[in-house]
XYZ file of C-alpha atoms in Angstrom:
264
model
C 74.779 -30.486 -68.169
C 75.031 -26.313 -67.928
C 72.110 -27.047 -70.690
C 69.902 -28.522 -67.542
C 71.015 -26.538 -64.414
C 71.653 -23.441 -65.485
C 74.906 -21.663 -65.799
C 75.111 -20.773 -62.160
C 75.635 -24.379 -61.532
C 79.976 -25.510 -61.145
C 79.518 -28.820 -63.000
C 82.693 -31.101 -62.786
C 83.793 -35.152 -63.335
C 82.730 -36.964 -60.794
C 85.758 -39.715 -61.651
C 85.489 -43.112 -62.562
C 86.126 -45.257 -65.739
C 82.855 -44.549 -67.983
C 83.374 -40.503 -67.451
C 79.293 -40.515 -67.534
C 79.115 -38.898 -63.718
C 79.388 -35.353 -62.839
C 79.534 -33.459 -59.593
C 76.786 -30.235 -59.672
C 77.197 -27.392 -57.066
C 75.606 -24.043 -56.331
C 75.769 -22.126 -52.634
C 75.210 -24.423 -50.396
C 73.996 -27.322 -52.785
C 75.521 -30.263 -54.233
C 74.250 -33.237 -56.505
C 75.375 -36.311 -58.257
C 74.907 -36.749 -62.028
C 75.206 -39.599 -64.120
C 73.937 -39.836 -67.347
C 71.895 -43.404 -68.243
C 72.475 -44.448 -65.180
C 70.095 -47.795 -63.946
C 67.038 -46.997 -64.604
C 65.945 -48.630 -61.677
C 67.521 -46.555 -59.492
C 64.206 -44.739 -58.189
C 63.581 -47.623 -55.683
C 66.923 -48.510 -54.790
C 66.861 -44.592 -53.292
C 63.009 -45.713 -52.006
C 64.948 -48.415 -50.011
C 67.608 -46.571 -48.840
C 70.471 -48.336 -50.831
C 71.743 -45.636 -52.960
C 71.497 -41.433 -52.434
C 68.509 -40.079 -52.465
C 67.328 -39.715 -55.826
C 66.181 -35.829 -55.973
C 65.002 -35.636 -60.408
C 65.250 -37.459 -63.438
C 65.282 -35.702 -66.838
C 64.942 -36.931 -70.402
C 67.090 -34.970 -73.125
C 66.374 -34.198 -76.784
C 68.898 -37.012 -78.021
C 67.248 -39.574 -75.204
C 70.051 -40.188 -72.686
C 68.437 -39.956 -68.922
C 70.247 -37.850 -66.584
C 69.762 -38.433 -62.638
C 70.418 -36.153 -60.220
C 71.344 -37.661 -56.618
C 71.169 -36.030 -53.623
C 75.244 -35.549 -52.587
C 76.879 -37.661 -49.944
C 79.510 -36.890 -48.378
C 81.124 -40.286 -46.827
C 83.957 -42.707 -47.283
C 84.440 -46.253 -48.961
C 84.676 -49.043 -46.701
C 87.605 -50.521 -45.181
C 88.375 -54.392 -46.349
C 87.869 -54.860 -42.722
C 84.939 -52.909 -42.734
C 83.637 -55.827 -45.377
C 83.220 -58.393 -42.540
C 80.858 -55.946 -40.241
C 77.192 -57.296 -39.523
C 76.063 -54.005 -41.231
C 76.957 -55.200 -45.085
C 75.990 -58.470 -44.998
C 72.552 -57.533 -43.735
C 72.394 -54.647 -46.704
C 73.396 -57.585 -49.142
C 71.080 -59.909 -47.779
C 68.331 -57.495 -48.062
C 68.912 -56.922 -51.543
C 69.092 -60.133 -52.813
C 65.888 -61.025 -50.955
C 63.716 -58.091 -52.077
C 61.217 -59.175 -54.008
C 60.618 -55.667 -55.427
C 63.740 -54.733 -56.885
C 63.250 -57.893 -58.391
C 59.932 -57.536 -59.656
C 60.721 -54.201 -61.361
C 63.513 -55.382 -62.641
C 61.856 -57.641 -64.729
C 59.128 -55.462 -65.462
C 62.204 -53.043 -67.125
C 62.203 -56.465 -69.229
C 65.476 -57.668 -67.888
C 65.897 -61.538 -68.091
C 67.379 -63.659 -65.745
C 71.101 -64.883 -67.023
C 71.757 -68.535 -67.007
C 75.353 -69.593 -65.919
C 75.122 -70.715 -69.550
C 74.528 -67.592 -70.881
C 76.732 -65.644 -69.212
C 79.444 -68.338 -70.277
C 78.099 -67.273 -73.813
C 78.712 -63.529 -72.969
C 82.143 -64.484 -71.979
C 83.314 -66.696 -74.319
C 82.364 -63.769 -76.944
C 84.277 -61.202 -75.480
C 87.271 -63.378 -74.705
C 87.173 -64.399 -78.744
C 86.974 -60.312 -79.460
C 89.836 -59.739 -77.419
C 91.932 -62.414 -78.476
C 92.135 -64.773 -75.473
C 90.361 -67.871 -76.142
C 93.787 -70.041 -77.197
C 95.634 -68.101 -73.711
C 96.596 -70.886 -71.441
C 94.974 -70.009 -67.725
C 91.658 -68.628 -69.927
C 91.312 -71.745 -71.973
C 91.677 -74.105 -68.700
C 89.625 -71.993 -67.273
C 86.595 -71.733 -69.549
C 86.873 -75.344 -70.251
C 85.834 -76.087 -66.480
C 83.202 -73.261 -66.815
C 82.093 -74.962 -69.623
C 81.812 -78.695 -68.211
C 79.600 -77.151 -65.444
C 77.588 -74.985 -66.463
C 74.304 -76.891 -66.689
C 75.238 -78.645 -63.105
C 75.416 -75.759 -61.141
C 72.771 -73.732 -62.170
C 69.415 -73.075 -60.049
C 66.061 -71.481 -60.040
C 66.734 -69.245 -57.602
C 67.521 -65.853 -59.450
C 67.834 -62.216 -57.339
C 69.058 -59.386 -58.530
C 73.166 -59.217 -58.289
C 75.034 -56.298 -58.052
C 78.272 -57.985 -59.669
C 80.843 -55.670 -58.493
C 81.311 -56.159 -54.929
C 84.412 -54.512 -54.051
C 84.918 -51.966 -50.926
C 85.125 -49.176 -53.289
C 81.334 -49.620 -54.147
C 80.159 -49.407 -50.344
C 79.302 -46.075 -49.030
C 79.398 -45.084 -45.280
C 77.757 -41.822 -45.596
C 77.913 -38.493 -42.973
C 74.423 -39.829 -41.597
C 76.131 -43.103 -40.527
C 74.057 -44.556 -43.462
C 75.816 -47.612 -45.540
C 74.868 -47.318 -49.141
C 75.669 -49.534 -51.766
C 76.696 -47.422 -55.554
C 77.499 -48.052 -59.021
C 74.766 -50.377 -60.063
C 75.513 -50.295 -64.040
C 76.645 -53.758 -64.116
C 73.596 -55.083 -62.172
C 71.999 -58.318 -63.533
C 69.354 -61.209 -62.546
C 71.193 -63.990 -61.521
C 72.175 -66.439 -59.294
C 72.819 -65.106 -55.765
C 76.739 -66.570 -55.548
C 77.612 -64.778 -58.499
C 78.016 -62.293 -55.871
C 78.361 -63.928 -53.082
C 81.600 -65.822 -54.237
C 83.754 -62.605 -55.195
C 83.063 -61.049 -51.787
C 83.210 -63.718 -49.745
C 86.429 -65.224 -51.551
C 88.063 -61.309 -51.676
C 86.681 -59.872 -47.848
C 86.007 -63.089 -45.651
C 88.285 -65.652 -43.919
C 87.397 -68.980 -45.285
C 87.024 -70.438 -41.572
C 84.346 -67.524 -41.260
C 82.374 -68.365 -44.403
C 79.632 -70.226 -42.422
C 79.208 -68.123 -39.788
C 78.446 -65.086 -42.289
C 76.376 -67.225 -44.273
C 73.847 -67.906 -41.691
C 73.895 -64.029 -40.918
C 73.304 -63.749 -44.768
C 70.229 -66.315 -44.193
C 71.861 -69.358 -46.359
C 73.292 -73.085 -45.219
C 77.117 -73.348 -46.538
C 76.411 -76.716 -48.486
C 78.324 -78.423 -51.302
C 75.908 -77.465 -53.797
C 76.307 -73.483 -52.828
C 80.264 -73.585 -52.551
C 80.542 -75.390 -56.216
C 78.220 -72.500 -57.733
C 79.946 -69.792 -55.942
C 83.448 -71.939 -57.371
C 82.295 -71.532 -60.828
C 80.914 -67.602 -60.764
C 84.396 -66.637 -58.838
C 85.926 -68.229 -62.491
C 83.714 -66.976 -64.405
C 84.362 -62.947 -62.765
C 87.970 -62.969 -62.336
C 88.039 -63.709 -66.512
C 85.622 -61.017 -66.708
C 87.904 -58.363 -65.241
C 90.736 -59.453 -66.754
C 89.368 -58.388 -69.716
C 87.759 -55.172 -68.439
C 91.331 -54.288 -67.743
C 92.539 -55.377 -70.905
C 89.953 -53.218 -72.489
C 91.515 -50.326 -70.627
C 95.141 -50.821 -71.074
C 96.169 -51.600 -67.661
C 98.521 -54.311 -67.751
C 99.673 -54.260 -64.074
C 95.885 -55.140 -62.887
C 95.270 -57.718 -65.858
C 98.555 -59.309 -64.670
C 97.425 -59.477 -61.164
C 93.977 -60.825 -61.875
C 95.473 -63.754 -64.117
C 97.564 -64.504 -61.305
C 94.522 -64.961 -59.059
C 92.811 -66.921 -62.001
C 95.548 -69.363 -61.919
C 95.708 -69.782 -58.411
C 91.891 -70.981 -58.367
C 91.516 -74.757 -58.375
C 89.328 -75.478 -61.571
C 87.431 -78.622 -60.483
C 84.095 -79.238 -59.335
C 85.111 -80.619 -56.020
C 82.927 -81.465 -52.871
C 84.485 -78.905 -50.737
């Protein structure tokens, strides 16, 4: 990084778990790198989701580094989850046709509920948990379902969609970070962790018609299986990372989910 900015910059980890983001500052100056971060991060910044994005720059070995303009702010509140403010962010991004469009023109492909049971399936077999109890009752029902819930309609998910990820910046901005895991998919694949995690289930309509969708049958059994299909997913994120108090509590919320493809 001192390689790019000069020695007069103080370059330090920014935290989190991939240790690919630094924090950059000179005098009165202060940026946000992360190396091969989304590449399409240039119009989430153009639409006000993320930071500004201030440079991009292309080393000799080909990683990307991004520099961000800093912002100072804090992570939402869980109550903070339910305000107007994120569902209409949310909503916006899942019915932008141009993050889509250049999403696709990066040559990303929109992931089937069957493929990303593939996915799965292959990372629970490298870790080990296919024959585990809750993960085998679990994928079975993924697996029974699969071609019955999916649908044409494909946006771009962010597919983490927890309060740490939502920024309310010093401008009174909210921002929405950490796209790395970002995919073409069905809407509920986010819509079912955050609603299931952050909203009242007697309140799931109402926000839904902020959002701009009907709460049918047909939503709440797709939003059923991706809620599955995640909470298997980080339990073995954590697995991956050795922390045995978090994959313990997400197996516990695995088991309490009801695995059947019920009219709700």
């Amino acid at each position: 990084m001192e390689q790019i900015l000069g020695s007069d910059w103080l370059i330090s980890p920014a935290g989190g778990t991939s240790g690919e983001a630094f924090i950059a500052e000179k005098e009165n100056n202060k940026l946000f790198l992360k190396r091969n971060s989304n590449p399409f991060i240039a119009i989430l910044s153009a639409e006000g989701i993320v930071p500004k994005l201030m440079w991009t720059k292309r080393l000799s070995n080909g990683d990307v580094i991004t520099a961000q303009k800093w912002m100072e702010g804090r992570e939402l509140t869980r109550p903070e989850m339910q305000n107007e403010e994120v569902v209409g962010l949310l909503s916006k991004i899942h019915h932008s046709s141009e993050i889509l469009d250049l999403f696709m023109r990066m040559g990303k492909k929109p992931v089937s509920p069957s493929a990303y049971l593939i996915q799965l399936m292959n990372k629970c077999k490298k870790h080990g948990m296919v024959e585990n109890e809750s993960i085998s009752q679990a994928t079975r029902y993924l697996s029974r379902y699969a071609h019955e819930i999916d649908t044409e309609k494909k946006v771009v998910c962010h597919s983490d969609m927890f309060h740490e990820n939502w920024l309310k910046g010093e401008d009174d901005h909210l921002y929405l970070i950490d796209w790395d895991q970002a995919i073409i998919a069905d809407p509920a694949l986010d819509l079912s962790m955050f609603l299931r995690v952050y909203v009242p289930r007697n309140q799931w309509n109402e926000w839904l018609q902020l959002y701009g969708l009907e709460e049918t049958n047909d939503l709440l059994a797709r939003m059923n299986w991706y809620l599955v299909a995640q909470t298997i997913s980080y339990i073995l994120w954590h697995i991956d990372r050795k922390e045995t108090e978090k994959v313990n509590q997400w197996m516990q919320f695995l088991q309490e989910q009801q695995f059947i493809y019920r009219k709700y």
